[in-house]
Coordinates of C-alpha atoms in Angstrom, one line a residue:
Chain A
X1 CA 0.0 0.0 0.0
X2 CA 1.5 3.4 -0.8
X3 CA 2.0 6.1 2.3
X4 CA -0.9 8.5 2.7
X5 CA -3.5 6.2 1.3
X6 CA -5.8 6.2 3.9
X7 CA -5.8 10.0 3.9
X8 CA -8.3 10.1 0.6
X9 CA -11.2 9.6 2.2
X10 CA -10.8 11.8 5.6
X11 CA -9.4 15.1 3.7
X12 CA -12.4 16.3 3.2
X13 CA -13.5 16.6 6.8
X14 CA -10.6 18.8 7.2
X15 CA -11.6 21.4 4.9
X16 CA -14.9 21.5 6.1
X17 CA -13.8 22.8 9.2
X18 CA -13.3 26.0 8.0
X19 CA -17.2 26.7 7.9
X20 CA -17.1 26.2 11.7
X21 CA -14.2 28.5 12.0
X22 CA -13.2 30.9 9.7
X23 CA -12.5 30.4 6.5
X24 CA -10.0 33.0 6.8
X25 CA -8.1 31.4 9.8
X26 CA -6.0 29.3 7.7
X27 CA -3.0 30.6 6.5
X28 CA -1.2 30.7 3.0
X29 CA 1.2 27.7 3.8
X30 CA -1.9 25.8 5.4
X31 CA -3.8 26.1 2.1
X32 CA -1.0 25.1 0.4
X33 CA -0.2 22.1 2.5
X34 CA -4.0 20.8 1.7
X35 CA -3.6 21.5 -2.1
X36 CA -0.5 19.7 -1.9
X37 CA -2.2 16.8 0.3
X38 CA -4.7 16.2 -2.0
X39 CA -3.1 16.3 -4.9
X40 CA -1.0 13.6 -3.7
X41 CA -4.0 11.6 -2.4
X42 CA -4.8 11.9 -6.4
X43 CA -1.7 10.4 -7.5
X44 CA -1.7 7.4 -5.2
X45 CA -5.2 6.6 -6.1
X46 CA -3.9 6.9 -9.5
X47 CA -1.0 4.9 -8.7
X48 CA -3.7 1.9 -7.6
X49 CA -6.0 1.9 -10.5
X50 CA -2.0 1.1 -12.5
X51 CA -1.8 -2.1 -9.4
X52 CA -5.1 -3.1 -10.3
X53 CA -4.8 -2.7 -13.8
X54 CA -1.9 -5.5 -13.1
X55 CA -4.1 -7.4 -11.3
X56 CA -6.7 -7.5 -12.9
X57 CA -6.3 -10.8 -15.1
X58 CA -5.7 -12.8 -11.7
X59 CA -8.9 -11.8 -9.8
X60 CA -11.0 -11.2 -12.9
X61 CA -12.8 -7.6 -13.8
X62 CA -15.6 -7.9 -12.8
X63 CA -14.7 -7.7 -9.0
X64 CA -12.4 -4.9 -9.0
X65 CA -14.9 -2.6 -10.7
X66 CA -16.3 -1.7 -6.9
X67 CA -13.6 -0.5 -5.5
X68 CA -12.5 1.4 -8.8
X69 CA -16.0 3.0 -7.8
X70 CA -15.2 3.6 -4.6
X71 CA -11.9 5.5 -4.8
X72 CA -13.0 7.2 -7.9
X73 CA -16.1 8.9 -6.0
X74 CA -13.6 9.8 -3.4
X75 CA -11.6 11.2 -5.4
X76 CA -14.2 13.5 -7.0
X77 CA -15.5 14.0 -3.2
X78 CA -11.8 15.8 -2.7
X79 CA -11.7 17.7 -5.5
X80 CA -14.8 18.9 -5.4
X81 CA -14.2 19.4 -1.4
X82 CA -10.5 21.4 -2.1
X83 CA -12.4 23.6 -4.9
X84 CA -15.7 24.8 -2.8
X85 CA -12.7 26.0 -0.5
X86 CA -10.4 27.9 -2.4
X87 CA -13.7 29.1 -4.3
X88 CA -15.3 30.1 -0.9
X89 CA -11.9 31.9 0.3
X90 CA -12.0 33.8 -3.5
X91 CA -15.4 35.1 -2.3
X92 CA -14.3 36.2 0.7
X93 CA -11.3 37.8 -0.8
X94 CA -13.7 39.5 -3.6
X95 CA -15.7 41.2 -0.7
X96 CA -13.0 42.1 1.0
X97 CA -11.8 44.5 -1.7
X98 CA -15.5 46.3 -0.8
X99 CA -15.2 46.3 2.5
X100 CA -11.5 47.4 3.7
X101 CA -10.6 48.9 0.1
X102 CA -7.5 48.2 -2.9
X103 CA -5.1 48.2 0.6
X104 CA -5.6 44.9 2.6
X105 CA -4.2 45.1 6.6
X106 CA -0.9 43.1 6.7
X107 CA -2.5 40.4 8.5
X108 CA -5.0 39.3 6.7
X109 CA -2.6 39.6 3.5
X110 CA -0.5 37.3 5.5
X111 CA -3.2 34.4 5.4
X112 CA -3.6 34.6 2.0
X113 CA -1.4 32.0 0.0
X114 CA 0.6 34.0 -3.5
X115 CA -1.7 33.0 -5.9
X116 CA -5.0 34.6 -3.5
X117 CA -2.7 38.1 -3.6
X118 CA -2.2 37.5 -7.1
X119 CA -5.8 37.2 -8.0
X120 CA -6.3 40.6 -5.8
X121 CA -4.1 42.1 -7.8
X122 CA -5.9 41.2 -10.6
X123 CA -9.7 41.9 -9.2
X124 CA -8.3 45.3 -7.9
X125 CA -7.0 46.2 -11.5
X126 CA -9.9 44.8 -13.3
X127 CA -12.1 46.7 -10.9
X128 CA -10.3 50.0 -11.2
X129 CA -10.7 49.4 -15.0
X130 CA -13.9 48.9 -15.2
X131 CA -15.1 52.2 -12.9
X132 CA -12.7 54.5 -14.9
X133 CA -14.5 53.8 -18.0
X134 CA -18.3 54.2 -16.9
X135 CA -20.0 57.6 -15.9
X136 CA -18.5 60.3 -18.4
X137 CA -15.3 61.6 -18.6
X138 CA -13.9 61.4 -15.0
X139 CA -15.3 57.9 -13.9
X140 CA -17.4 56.5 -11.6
X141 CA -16.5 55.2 -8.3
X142 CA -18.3 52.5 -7.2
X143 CA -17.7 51.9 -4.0
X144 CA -19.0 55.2 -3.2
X145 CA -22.5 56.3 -1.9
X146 CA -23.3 52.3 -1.0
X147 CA -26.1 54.3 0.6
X148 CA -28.1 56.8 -0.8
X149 CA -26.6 60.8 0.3
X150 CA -28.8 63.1 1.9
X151 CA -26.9 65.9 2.7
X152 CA -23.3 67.3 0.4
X153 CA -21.3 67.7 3.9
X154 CA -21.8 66.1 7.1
X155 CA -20.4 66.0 10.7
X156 CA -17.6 63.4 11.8
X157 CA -15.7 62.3 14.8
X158 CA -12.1 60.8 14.5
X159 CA -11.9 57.8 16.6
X160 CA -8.1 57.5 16.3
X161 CA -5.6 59.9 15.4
X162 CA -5.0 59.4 11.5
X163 CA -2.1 62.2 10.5
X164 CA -3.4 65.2 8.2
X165 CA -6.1 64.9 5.6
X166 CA -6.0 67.3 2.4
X167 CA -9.3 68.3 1.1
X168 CA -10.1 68.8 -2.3
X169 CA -10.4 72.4 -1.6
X170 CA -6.7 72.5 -0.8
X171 CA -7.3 72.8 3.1
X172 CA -5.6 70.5 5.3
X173 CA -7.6 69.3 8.4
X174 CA -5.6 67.3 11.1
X175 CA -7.7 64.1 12.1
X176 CA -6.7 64.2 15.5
X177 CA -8.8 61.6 18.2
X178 CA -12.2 62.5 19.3
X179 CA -11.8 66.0 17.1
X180 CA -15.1 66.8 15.1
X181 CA -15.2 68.3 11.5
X182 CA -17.5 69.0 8.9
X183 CA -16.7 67.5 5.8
X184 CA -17.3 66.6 2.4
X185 CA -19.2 63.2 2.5
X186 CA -17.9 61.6 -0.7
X187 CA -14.1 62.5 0.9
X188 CA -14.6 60.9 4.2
X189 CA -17.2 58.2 3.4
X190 CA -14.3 55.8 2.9
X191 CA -12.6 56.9 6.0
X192 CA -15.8 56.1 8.1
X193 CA -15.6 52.9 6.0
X194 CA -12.6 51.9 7.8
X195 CA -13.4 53.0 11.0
X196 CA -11.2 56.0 11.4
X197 CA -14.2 58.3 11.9
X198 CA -17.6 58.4 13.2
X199 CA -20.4 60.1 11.6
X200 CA -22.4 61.9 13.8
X201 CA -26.3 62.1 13.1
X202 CA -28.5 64.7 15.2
Chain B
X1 CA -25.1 31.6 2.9
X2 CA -28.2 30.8 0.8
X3 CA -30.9 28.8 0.7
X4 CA -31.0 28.7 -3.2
X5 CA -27.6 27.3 -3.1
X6 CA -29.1 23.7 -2.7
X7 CA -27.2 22.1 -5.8
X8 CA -24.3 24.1 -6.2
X9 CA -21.2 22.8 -6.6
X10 CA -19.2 25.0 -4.8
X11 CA -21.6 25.1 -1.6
X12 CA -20.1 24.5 1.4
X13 CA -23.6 23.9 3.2
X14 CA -23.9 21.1 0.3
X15 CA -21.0 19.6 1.0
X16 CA -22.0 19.1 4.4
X17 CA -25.5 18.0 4.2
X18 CA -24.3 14.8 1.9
X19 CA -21.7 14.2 5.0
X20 CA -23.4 12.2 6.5
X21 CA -23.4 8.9 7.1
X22 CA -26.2 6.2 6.2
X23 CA -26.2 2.3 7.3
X24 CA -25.0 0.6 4.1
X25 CA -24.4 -3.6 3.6
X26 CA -21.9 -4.4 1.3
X27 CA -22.8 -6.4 -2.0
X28 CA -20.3 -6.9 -3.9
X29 CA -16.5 -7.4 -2.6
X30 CA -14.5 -4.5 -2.5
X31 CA -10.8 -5.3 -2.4
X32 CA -7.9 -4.2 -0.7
X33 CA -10.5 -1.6 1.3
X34 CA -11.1 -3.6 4.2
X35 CA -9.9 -0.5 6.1
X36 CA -12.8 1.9 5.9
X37 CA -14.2 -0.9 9.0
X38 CA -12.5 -0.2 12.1
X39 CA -13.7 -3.8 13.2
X40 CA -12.7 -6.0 9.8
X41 CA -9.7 -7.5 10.5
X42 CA -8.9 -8.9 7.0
X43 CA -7.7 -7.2 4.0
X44 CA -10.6 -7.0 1.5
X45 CA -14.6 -5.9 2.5
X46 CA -16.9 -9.1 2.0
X47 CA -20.2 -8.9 1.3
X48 CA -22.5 -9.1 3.9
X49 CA -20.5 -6.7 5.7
X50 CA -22.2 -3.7 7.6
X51 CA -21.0 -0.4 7.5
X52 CA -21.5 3.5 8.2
X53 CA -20.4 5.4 4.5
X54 CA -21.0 9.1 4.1
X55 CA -23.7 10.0 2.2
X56 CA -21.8 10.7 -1.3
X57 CA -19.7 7.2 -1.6
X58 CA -22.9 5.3 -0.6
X59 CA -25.0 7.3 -3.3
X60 CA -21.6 6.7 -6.1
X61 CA -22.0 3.1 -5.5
X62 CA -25.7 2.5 -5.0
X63 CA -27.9 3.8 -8.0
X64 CA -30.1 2.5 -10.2
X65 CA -27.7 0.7 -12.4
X66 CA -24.8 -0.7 -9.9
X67 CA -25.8 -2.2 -7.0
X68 CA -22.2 -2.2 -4.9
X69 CA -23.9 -1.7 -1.7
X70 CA -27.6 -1.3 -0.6
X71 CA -28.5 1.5 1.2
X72 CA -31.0 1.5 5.0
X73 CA -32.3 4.9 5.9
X74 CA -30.7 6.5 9.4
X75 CA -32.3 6.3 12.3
X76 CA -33.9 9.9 12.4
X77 CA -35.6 9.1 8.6
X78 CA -37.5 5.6 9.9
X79 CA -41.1 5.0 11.1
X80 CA -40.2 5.6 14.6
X81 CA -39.0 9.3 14.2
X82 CA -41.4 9.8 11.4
X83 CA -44.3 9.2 14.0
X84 CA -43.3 11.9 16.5
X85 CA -42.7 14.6 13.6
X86 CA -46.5 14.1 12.7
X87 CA -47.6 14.0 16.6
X88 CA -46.4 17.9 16.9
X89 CA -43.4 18.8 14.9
X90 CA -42.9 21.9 16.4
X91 CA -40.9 20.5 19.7
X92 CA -38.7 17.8 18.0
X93 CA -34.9 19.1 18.2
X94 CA -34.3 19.3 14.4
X95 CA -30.9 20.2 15.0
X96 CA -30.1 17.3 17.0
X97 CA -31.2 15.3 14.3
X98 CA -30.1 16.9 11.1
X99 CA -28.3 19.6 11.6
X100 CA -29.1 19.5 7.5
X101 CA -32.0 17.5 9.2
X102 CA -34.4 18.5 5.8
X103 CA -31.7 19.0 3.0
X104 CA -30.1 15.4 3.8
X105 CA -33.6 13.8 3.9
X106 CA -34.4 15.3 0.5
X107 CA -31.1 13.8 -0.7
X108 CA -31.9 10.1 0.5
X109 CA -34.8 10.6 -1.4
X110 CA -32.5 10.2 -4.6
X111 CA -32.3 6.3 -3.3
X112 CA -35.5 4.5 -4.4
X113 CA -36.1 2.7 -1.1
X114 CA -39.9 1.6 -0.6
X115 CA -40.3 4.8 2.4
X116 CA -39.5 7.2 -0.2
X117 CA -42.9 8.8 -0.6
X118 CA -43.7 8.8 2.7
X119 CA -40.2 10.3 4.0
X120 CA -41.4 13.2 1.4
X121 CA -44.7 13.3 3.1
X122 CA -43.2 14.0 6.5
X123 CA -40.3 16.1 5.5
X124 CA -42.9 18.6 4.1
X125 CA -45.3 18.1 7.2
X126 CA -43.2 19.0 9.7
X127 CA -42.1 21.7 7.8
X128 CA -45.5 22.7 7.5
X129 CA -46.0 22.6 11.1
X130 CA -43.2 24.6 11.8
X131 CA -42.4 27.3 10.2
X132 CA -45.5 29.3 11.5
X133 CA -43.9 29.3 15.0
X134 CA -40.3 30.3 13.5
X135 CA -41.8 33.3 11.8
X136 CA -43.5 34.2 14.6
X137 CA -40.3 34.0 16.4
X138 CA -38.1 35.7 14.2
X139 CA -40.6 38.8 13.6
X140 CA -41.0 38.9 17.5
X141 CA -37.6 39.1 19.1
X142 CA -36.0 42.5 18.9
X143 CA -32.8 43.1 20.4
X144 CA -33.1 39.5 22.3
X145 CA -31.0 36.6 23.0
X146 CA -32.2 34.0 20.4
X147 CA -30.1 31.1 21.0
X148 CA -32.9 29.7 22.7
X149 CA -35.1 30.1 19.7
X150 CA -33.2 29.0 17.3
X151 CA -31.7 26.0 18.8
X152 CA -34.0 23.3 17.7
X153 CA -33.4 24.5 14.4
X154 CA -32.1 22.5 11.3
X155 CA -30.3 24.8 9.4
X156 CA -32.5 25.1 6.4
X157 CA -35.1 26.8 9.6
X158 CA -31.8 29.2 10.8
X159 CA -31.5 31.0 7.5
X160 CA -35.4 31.5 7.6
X161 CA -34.9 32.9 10.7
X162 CA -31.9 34.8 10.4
X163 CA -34.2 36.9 7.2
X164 CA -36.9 37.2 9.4
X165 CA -34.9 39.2 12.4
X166 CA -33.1 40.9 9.4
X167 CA -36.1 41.9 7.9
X168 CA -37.1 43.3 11.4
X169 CA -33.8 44.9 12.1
X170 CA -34.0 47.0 8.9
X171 CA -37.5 48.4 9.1
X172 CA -36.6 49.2 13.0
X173 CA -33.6 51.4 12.1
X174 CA -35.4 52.7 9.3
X175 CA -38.6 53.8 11.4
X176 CA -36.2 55.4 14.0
X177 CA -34.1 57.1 11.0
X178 CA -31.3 55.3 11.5
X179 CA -30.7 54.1 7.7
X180 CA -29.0 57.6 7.0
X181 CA -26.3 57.2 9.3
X182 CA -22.7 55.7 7.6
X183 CA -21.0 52.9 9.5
X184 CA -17.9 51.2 9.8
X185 CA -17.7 48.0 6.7
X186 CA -18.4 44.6 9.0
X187 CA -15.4 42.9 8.0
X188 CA -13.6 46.6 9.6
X189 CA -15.2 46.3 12.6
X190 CA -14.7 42.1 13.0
X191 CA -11.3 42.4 11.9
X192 CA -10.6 45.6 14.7
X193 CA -12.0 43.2 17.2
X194 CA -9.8 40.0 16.6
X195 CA -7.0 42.2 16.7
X196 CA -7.9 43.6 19.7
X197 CA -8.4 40.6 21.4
X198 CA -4.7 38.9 21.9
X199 CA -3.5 42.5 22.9
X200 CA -5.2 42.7 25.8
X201 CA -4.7 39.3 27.0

């Protein structure tokens, strides 16, 4: 019997996990220690089907077609177990690029395995492409006004000192913590996007 | 997570409902596998053999055409169970019993056993039965604990809860004005929180 046969069947349970916790939780070198796990799982079901195929005259067909069968649906089970995963991390990834913005905090970057930064990369640029060429000349930014504006300026609170902000005016406006300002919503609606300030209804 | 989802490849709820495991006897030898039973001692799986196989390799070798293994419903699917659902659905502990309690069942289904229609009859019954009690719940319980409500709950019930008190949440905050107001992204405010976590410890 090769080494890590009996793994085929019980590598699914492991990626499974990751609904319980977070999908996120896993590092880069963790998902690449399960691609890599399963891929060999592949190749040494692959590497039985060649035994059997050896066998096969001694024991007769018919009765190794089961547990073809059998290791073929499990086989299938992992991949299709391994893709729901990456696919589900993707999505997760995807909506991070709405949530936090094109700059992702340096530890969640670090959980992401090279190819999940390199498909960032790619959603960011696609994304930036795609904004710059709707709504007239200047663009359109999307992830603006997620909900619909009701006033052109409005009040905010810094929550945490943040260094000086220039306004499109040309003024420069220190975000200090627990200062309040008045400011131009589509300027600081990101910032209250990522928690730096508050905005203060009456 | 979704409930239209039911067939999707890539779902992860999927994957899990057809996790489970069903009481299968072995037909046909299956060599060289006699490890997937703890208690066979010999090398190959014999038939006659009885064994618990997630829901997916019993339903790859049991199907109208092969005939590897046959298939017995679980426990929670039988007559037994299937009486107390119809005597009043609405206290059984779903969750206990599923926790994909009506998504599996629906999936057995795919298994012509003789029970078939009437496992159909009951899964739709007691959903019948119940979901008046979770929409009450779920429209009822503002700013509450609702573990208790919701833990009897397959999952299938949970997401028809969790749009119910979403559903309330929103027209709350949009009576008191509160729709206006920007917040911080989720993810922002989740991620802040983990982070603040070890810190303080």
């Amino acid at each position: 019997m090769p080494v890590g046969h009996e793994c085929f069947i019980g590598k699914s349970e492991i990626v499974l996990k990751s609904k319980h916790l977070h999908i996120f939780a896993h590092t880069g070198l963790v998902v690449c220690a399960l691609i890599y796990s399963v891929v060999i799982s592949v190749s040494d079901v692959t590497f039985i089907f060649h035994q059997y195929e050896r066998s096969a005259t001694v024991a007769g067909e018919g009765g190794l077609f089961s547990g073809v069968q059998l290791r073929h649906a499990a086989l299938e089970r992992n991949k299709r177990c391994l893709l729901a995963y990456l696919y589900n991390r993707l999505e997760q990834i995807k909506k991070m690029r709405w949530e936090f913005g094109s700059v992702l905090p340096a530890e969640v970057k670090f959980n992401m395995c090279e190819q999940e930064v390199q498909w960032f990369g790619r959603y960011n640029k696609m994304l930036a492409n795609y904004m710059r060429s709707i709504g007239g000349e200047g663009g359109m930014d999307l992830t603006q006004d997620l909900k619909p504006p009701k006033t052109l300026y409005i009040e905010v609170r810094c929550l945490m000192d943040h260094g000086e902000f220039e306004t499109q005016d040309g003024n420069i406006v220190v975000l200090k913590k627990n200062t309040q300002h008045f400011l131009l919503r589509s300027e600081c609606e990101h910032l209250i996007r990522q928690g730096i300030l508050e905005h203060i209804v009456h | 997570m979704s409930l239209d989802n039911a067939n999707n490849y890539f779902s992860i709820d999927d994957i899990l409902a057809t996790q489970q495991r069903v009481p299968c006897k072995v037909e046909m030898p299956l060599y060289r596998l006699g490890y997937l039973d703890s208690s066979n001692e010999g090398e190959h799986l014999r038939p006659g053999t009885k064994i618990e196989m997630p829901y997916w390799m019993a339903r790859a070798l049991c199907g109208r055409r092969r005939n590897i293994v046959s298939v017995e419903l679980p426990k929670s699917y039988k007559e037994g169970y299937r009486e107390i659902l119809t005597a009043d659905p609405t206290v059984v502990d779903l969750h206990k019993l599923g926790p994909y309690f009506y998504r599996f069942g629906s999936e057995l289904l795919k298994f012509e056993v003789p029970d078939t229609p009437d496992i159909s009859k009951s899964l739709l019954q007691a959903f019948q039965g119940r979901i008046r009690k979770i929409m009450d719940s779920s429209q009822n319980a503002f700013h509450e604990d609702t573990t208790k409500l919701t833990e009897k709950l397959d999952e299938t019930e949970r997401i028809l809860f969790k749009a119910g008190q979403c559903g309330l949440n929103d027209f709350q905050r949009w009576e008191t004005r509160k729709t206006e107001k920007l917040t911080t992204s989720e993810m922002v405010r989740n991620h802040r929180k983990r982070k603040r976590g070890p810190e303080e410890a």
